[in-house]
Coordinates of C-alpha atoms and ligand atoms in Angstrom, one line a residue:
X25 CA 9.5 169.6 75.5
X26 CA 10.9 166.1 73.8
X27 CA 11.5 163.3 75.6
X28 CA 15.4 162.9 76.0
X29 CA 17.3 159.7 76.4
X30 CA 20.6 158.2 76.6
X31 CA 22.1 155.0 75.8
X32 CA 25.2 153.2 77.2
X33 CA 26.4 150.2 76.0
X34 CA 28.8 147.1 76.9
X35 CA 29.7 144.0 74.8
X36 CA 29.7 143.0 71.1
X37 CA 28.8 144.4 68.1
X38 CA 25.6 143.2 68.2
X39 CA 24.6 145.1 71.3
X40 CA 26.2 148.2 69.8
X41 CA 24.0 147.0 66.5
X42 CA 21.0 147.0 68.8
X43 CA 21.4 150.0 70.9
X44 CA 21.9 151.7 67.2
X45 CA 18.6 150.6 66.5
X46 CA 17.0 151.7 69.1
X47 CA 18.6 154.7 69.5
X48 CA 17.3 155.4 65.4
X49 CA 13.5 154.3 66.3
X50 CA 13.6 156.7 69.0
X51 CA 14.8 159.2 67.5
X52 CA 11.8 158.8 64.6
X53 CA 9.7 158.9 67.4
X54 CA 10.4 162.6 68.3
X55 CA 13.2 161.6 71.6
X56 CA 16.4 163.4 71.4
X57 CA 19.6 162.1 72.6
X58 CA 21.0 164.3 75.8
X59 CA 23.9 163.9 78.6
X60 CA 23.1 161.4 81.1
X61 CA 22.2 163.7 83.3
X62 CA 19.2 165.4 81.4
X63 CA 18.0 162.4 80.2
X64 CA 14.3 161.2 81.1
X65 CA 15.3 157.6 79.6
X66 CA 18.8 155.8 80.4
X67 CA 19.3 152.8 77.9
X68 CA 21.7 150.8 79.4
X69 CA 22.8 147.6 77.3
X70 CA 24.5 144.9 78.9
X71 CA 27.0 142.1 78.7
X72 CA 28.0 139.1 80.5
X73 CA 30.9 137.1 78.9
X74 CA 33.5 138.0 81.3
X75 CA 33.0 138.8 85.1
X76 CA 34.7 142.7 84.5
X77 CA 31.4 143.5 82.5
X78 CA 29.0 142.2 84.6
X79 CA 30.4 144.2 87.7
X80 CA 30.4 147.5 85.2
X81 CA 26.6 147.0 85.3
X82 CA 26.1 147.4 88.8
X83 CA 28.6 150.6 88.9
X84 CA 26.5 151.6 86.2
X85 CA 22.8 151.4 87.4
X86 CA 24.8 153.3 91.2
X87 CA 26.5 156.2 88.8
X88 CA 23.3 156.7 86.7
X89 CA 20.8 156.8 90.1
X90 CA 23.5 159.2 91.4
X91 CA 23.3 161.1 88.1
X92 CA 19.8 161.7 87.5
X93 CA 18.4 161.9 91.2
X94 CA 17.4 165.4 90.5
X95 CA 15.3 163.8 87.8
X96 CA 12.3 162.1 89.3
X97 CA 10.6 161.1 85.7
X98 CA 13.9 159.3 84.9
X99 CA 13.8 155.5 84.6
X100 CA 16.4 152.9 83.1
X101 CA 16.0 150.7 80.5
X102 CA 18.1 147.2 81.1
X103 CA 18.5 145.7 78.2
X104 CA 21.1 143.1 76.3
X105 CA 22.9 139.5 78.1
X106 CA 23.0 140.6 81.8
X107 CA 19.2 141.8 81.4
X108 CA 18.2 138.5 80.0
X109 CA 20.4 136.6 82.8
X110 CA 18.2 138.1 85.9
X111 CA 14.7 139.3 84.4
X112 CA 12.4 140.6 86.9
X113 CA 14.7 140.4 89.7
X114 CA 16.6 142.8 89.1
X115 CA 13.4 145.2 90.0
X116 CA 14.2 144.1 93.4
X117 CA 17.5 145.6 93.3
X118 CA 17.3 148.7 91.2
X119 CA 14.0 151.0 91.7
X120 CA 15.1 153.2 88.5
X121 CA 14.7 149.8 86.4
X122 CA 11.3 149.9 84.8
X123 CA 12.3 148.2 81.4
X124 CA 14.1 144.4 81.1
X125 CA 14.5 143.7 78.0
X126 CA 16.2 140.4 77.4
X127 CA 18.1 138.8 73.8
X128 CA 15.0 138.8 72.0
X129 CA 13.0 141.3 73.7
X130 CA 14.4 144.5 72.0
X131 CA 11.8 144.5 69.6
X132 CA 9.2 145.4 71.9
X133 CA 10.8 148.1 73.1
X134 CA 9.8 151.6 71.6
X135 CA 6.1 150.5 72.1
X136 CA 7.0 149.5 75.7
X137 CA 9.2 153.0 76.4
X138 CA 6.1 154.9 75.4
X139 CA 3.6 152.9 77.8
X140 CA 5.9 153.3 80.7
X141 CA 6.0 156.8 80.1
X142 CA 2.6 157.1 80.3
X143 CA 1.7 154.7 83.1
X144 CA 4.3 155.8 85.9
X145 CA 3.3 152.4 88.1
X146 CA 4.3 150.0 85.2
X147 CA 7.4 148.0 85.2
X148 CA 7.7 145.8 82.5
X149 CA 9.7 142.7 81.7
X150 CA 10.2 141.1 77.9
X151 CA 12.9 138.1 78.3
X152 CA 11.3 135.0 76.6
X153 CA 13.1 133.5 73.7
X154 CA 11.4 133.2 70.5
X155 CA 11.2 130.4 68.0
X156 CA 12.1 132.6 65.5
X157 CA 13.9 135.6 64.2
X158 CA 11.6 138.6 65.1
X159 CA 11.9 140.8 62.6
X160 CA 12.5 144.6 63.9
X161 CA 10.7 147.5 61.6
X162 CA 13.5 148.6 59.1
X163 CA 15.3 152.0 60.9
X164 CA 17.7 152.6 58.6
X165 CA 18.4 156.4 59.2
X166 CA 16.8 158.8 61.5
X167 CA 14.7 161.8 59.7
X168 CA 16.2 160.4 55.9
X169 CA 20.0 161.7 57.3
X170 CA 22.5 159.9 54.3
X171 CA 23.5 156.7 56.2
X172 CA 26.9 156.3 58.1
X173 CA 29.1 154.3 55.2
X174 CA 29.8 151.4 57.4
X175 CA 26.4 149.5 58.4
X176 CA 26.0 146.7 60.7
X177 CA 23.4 143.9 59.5
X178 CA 22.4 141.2 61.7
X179 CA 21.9 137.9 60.0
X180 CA 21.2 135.8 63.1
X181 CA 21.1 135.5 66.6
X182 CA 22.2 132.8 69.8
X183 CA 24.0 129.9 69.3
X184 CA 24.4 126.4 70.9
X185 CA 27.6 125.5 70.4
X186 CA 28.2 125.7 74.4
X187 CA 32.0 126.3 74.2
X188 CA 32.8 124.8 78.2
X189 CA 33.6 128.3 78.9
X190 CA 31.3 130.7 77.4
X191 CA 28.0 132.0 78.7
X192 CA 26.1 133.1 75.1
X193 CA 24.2 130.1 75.1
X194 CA 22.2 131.0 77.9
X195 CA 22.1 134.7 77.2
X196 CA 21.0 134.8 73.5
X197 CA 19.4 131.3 73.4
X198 CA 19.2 128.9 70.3
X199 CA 20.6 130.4 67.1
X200 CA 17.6 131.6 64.7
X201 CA 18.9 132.2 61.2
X202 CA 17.3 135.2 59.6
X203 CA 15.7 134.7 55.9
X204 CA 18.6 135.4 53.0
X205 CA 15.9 137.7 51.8
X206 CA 15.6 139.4 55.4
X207 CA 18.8 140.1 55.1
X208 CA 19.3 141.5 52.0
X209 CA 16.6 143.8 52.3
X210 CA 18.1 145.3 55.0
X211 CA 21.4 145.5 52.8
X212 CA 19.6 146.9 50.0
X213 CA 18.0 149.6 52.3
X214 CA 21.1 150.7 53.7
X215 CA 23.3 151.0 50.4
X216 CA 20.3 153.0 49.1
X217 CA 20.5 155.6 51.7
X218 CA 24.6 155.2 51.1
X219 CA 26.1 153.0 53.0
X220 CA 29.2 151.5 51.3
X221 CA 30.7 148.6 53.5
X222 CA 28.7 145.8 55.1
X223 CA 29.3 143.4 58.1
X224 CA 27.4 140.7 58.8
X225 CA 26.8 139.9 62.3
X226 CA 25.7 136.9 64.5
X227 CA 27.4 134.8 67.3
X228 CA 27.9 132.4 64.4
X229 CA 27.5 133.9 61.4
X230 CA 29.1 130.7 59.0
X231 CA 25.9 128.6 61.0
X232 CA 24.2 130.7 59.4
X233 CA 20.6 128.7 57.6
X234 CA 21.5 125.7 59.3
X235 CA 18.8 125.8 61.8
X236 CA 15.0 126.1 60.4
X237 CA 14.5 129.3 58.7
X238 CA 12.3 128.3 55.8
X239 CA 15.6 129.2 53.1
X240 CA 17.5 127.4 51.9
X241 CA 20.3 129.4 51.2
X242 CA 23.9 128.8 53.6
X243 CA 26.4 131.1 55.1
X244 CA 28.8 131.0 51.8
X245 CA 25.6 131.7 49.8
X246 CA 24.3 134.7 51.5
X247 CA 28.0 136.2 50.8
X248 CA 27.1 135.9 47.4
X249 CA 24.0 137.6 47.3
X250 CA 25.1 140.2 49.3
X251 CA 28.1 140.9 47.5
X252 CA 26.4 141.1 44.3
X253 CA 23.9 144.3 45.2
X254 CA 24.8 147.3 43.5
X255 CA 26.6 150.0 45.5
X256 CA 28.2 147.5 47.6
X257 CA 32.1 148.5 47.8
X258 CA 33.3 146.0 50.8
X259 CA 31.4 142.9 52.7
X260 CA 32.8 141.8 55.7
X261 CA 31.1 139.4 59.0
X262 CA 31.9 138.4 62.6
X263 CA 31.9 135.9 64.0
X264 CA 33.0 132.5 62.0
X265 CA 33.2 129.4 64.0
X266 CA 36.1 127.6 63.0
X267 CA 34.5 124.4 63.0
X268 CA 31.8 125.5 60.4
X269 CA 34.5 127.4 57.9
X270 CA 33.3 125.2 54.6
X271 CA 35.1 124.8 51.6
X272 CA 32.5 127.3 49.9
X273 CA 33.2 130.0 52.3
X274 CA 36.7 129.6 51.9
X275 CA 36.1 129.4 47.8
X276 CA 34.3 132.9 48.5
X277 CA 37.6 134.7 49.6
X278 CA 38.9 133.7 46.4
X279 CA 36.3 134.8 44.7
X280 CA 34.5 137.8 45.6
X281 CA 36.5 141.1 45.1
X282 CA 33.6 142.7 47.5
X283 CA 34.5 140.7 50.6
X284 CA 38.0 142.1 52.3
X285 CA 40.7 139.8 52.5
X286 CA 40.7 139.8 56.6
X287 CA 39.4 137.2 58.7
X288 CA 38.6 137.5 62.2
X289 CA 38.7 133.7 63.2
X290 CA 38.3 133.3 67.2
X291 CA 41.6 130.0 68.2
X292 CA 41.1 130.7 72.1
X293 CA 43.5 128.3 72.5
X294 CA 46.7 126.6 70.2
X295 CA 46.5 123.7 72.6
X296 CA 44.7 120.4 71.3
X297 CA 44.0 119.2 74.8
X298 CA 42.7 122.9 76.2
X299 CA 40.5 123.1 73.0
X300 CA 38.9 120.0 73.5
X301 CA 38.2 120.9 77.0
X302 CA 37.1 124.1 75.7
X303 CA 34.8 121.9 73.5
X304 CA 35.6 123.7 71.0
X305 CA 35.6 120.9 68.1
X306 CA 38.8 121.5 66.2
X307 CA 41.8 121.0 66.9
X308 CA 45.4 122.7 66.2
X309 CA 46.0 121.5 63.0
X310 CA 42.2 121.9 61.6
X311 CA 42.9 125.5 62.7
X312 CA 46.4 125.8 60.7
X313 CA 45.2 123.8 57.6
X314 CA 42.1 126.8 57.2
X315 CA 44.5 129.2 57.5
X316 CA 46.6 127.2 54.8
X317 CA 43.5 127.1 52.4
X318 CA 42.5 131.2 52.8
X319 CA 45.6 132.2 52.3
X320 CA 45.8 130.0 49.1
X321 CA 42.4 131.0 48.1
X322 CA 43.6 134.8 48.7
X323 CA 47.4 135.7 49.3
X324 CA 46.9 138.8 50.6
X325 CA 44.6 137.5 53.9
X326 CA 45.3 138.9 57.4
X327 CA 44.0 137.6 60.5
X328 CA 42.8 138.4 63.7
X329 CA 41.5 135.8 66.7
X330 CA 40.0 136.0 70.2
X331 CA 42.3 133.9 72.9
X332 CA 41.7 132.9 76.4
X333 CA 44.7 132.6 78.8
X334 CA 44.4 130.2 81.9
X335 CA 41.5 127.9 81.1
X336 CA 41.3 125.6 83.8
X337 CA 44.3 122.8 84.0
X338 CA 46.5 125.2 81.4
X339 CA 50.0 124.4 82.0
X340 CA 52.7 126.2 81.0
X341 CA 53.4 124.0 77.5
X342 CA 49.9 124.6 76.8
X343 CA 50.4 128.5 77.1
X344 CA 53.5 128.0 75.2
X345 CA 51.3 126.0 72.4
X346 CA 49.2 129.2 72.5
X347 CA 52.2 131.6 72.0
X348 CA 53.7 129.6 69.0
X349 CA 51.0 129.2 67.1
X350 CA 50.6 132.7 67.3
X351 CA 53.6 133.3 65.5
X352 CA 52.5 130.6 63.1
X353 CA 49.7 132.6 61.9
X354 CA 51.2 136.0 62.4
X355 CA 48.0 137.4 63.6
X356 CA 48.0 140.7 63.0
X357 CA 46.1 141.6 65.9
X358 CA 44.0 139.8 68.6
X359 CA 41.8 140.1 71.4
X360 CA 42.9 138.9 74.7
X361 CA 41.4 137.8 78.0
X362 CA 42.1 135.6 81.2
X363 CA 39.3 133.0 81.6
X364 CA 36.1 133.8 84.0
X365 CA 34.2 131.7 85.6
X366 CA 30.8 132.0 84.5
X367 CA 27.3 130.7 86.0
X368 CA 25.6 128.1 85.1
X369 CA 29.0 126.6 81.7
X370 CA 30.7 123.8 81.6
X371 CA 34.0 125.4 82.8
X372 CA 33.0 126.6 85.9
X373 CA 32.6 122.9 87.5
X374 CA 36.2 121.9 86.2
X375 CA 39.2 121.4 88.9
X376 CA 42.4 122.7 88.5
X377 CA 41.9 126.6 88.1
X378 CA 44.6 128.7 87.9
X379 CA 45.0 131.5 90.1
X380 CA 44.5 135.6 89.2
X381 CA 48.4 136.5 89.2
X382 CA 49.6 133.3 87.1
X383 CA 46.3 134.4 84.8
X384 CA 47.6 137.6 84.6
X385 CA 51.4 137.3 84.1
X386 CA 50.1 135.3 80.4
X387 CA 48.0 137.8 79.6
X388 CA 50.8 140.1 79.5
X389 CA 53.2 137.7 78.0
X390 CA 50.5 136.9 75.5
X391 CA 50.0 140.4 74.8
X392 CA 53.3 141.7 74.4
X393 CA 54.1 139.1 71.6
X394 CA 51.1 140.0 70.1
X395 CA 52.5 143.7 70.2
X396 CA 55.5 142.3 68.4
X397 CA 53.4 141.2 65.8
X398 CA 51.0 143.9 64.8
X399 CA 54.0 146.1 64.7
X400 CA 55.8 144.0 62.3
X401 CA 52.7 143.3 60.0
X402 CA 51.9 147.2 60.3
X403 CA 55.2 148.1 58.9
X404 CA 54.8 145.6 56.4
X405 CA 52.4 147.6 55.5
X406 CA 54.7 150.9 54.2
X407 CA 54.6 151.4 50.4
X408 CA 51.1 149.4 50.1
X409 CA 48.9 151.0 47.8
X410 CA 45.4 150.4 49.6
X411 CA 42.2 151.8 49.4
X412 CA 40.7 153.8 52.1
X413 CA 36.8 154.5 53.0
X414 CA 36.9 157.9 54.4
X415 CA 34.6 157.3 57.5
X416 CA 35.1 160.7 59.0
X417 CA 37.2 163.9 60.1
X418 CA 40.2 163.1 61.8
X419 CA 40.9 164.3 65.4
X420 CA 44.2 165.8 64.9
X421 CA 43.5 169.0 62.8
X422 CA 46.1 170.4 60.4
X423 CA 47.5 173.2 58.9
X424 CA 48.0 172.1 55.4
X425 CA 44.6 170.9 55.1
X426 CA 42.2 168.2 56.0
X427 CA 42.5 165.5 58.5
X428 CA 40.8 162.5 57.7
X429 CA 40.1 158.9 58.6
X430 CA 39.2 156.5 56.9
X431 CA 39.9 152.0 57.0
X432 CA 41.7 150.1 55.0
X433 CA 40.4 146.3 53.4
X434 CA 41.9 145.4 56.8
X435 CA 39.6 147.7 58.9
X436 CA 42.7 149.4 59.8
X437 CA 42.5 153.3 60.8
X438 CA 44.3 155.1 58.9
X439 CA 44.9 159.2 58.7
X440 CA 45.0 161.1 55.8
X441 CA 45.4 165.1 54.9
X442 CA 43.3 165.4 52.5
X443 CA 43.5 169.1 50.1
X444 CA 40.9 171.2 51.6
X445 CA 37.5 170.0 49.5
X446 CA 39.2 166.9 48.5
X447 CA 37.3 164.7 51.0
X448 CA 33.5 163.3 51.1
X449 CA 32.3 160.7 53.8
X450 CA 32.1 157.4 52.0
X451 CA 34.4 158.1 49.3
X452 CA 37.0 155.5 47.9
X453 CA 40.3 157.0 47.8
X454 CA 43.4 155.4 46.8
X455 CA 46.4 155.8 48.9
X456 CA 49.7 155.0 49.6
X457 CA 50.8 153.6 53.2
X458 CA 53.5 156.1 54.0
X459 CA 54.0 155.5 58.0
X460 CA 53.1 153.0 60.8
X461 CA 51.8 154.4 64.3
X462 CA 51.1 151.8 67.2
X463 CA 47.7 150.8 66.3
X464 CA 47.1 152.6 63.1
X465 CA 48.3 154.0 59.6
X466 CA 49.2 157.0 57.8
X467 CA 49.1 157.2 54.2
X468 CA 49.3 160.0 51.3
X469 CA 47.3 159.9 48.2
X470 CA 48.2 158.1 45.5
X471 CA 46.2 159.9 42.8
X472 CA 43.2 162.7 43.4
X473 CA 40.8 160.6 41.4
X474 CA 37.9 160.0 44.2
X475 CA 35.4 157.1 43.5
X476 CA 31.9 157.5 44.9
Ligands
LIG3 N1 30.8 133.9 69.2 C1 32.1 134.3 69.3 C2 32.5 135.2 70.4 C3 31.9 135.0 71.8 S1 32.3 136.0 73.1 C4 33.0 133.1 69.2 O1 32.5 132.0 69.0 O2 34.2 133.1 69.3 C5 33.8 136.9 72.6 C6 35.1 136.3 73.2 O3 35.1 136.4 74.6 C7 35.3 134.9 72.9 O4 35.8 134.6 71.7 C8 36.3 134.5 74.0 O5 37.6 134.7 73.6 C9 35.9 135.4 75.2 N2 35.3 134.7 76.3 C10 34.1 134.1 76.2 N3 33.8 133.6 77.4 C11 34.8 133.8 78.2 C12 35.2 133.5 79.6 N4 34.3 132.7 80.3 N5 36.3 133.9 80.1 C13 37.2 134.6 79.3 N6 36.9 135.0 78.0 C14 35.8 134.6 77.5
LIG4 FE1 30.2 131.2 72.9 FE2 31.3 129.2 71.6 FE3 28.9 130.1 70.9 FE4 31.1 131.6 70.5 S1 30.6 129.6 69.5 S2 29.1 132.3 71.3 S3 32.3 131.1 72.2 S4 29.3 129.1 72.8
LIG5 FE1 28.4 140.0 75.7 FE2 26.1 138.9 75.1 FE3 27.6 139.9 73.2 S1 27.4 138.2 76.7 S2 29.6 139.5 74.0 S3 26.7 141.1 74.8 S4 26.3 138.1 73.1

């Protein structure tokens, strides 16, 4: 019989990206994915940014135990930021965990899966940081399947910014730039097997070449290589730094028709006196004037930010900083979250921390202008001709023929019926924004003239 496993997964794209990768070596390797409780091999990949995902961990490791007790070959593979954060005492804690696999430890881990499985005694522990990139063996597609049309290419990893509040630092370690020709290898490998859109992923992907990689190509010049590969239809990246958003990268947007005109560009905070306690090294008006510049560079930009609510000493004109800005920019959506202590940051030792309820109430404040705000840049939206990527078959089945989904430029979902036989995963179609939902789009086709 194969080996089965299963993989669960918290956190950022990049864990995602790296429990894909994983997921695709085994896979080569003869395992078979299977429901929790069949599987021989439980991948769990972890986060630590806020305190929610942390606690999810533990609930995790209890419900898995409790889920594969019948199972006595099963064992759990910790892997990802919380993995990296306790090493080898977690073995203390959690019998099932025979695997840690820290930040840069992932690499090592089909060879390790396969030793464990063989040696039933063995517990093993990979959580030392490298000097370098390690480059993983190229998995682009298990058993030559076509490619999903939206891959996920990792250009770099950690970062030392050490933002007061955040705990990436210490989880991913220094920030190792790939090679530009690392990268677009991988790129060229996954257009090849069809891929059509690209994002670029790092902790800080516009650092990106500005620690020693041996190239001496920078963030704004990587676009540019990248764009220009044949079969490439969109580029997109996450995350920028607002502090490192050059006048070249900003020239790009102008520039290359490949990369989409949305930016997801993390504020946290529209105060100047929270961000410099953030230590985030810009300030309000730095933040505006970028957004000045990309929008000059490309009318048609949209973005989208990560903000923190209740940093330390926030009082309620700094909130109210927060919230105007906001409207400033017209996000058209954002990520939201009341600040967490974390071990070991900058943050954690400052005085004046605002209680859970207080944290809370801005959240909701926060969130409900934001509400306001996607809706009204979603209805904008209505009469847009657009492109979409058809990414898949839509949930909602219908009568008159095929439900689809597919993003927009703006990586917004939107549904489509499609003719029956007029739709092919990873086709260009081009449409015509007809109706707004909450979070999402629907749109009829403009003409039946499919692009592949
Ligand atoms: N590298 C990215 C994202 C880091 S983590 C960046 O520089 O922005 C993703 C988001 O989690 C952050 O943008 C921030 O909004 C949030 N976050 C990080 N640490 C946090 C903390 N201690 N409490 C609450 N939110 C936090
Ligand atoms: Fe954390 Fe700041 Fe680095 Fe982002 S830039 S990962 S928020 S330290
Ligand atoms: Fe979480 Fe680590 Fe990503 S803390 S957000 S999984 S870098």
């Amino acid at each position: 019989m194969r080996p089965t496993f299963h993989t669960m997964t918290f956190g950022c794209q990049m864990n995602v990206n790296d429990s894909d990768w994983l997921a695709r070596t085994l896979l080569q390797r003869g395992f078979v994915q299977s429901p929790l409780e069949e599987a021989e091999l439980v991948i769990l990949n972890t986060c630590s940014v806020r305190e929610k995902p942390e606690q999810k961990v533990y609930s995790s490791l209890g419900r898995i135990a409790q889920a594969t007790r019948h199972n006595t070959k099963s064992f759990v593979v910790l892997a990802g930021c919380v993995a990296q954060q306790f090493g080898e005492r977690i073995f203390d804690s959690f019998p099932q965990v025979r695997l840690v696999l820290g930040s840069d430890g992932l690499v090592f881990a089909p060879d390790a899966i396969e030793r464990l499985r063989a040696e039933p005694g063995l517990r093993l522990c990979f959580v030392d940081f490298s000097d370098s990139y390690i480059e993983r063996p190229l998995k682009i597609t298990p058993n030559n399947q076509p490619a999903t049309p939206v891959a996920f290419v990792n250009i770099m990893q950690g970062c030392d910014n050490f933002c007061s509040y955040c705990i990436v630092p210490s989880t991913r370690g220094k920030p190792k730039s790939r090679s530009a020709e690392a990268v677009l290898t991988e790129c060229r490998a996954w257009l090849e097997a069809g891929a059509k859109e690209i994002t670029l992923l790092g902790q800080n992907v516009n650092a990106f070449g500005l620690d020693v990689t041996g190239d001496d190509a920078g963030f704004a010049e990587l676009l540019r290589r990248v764009a220009a590969l044949p079969g490439l239809a969109r580029l997109r990246f996450v995350t920028p730094h607002p502090k490192d958003v050059s006048p070249q990268l900003v020239r790009a947007f102008g520039e290359l028709e490949q990369l989409c005109p949305r930016l997801h560009l993390p504020l946290q905070a529209g105060s100047d006196r929270v961000l410099e306690r953030m230590r985030r090294k810009y300030n309000r008006a730095h933040y505006l004037e970028l957004i000045r510049q990309l929008r000059a560079a490309r009318p048609d930009m949209a973005f989208s930010t990560d903000i923190i609510v209740g940093f330390p000493g926030e009082d309620e004109e700094d909130f109210q900083d927060t919230l105007n800005i906001m409207e400033e920019v017209r996000f058209m959506s954002s990520f939201s979250f009341c600040y967490s202590d974390r071990p070991g940051t900058a943050a954690e030792r400052l005085p004046d921390k605002l209680d859970a309820k207080l944290k809370l109430e801005r959240l909701a404040r926060l969130q409900a202008l934001q509400e306001r705000l996607s809706a009204v840049w979603l209805q904008k939206r209505i009469g847009d001709h657009s492109l979409l990527l058809l990414e898949g078959a839509s949930r909602k089945a219908s009568s008159s023929g095929e439900a689809w989904q597919g993003r927009d430029p703006y990586g917004v979902p939107v549904n489509i019926t499609l003719p029956a036989g007029n739709g092919k995963l990873g086709a260009l179609i081009p449409v015509c924004i007809t109706e707004a939902k909450k979070h999402s789009l629907l749109a009829g086709s403009a003409q039946w003239d499919i692009k592949h």
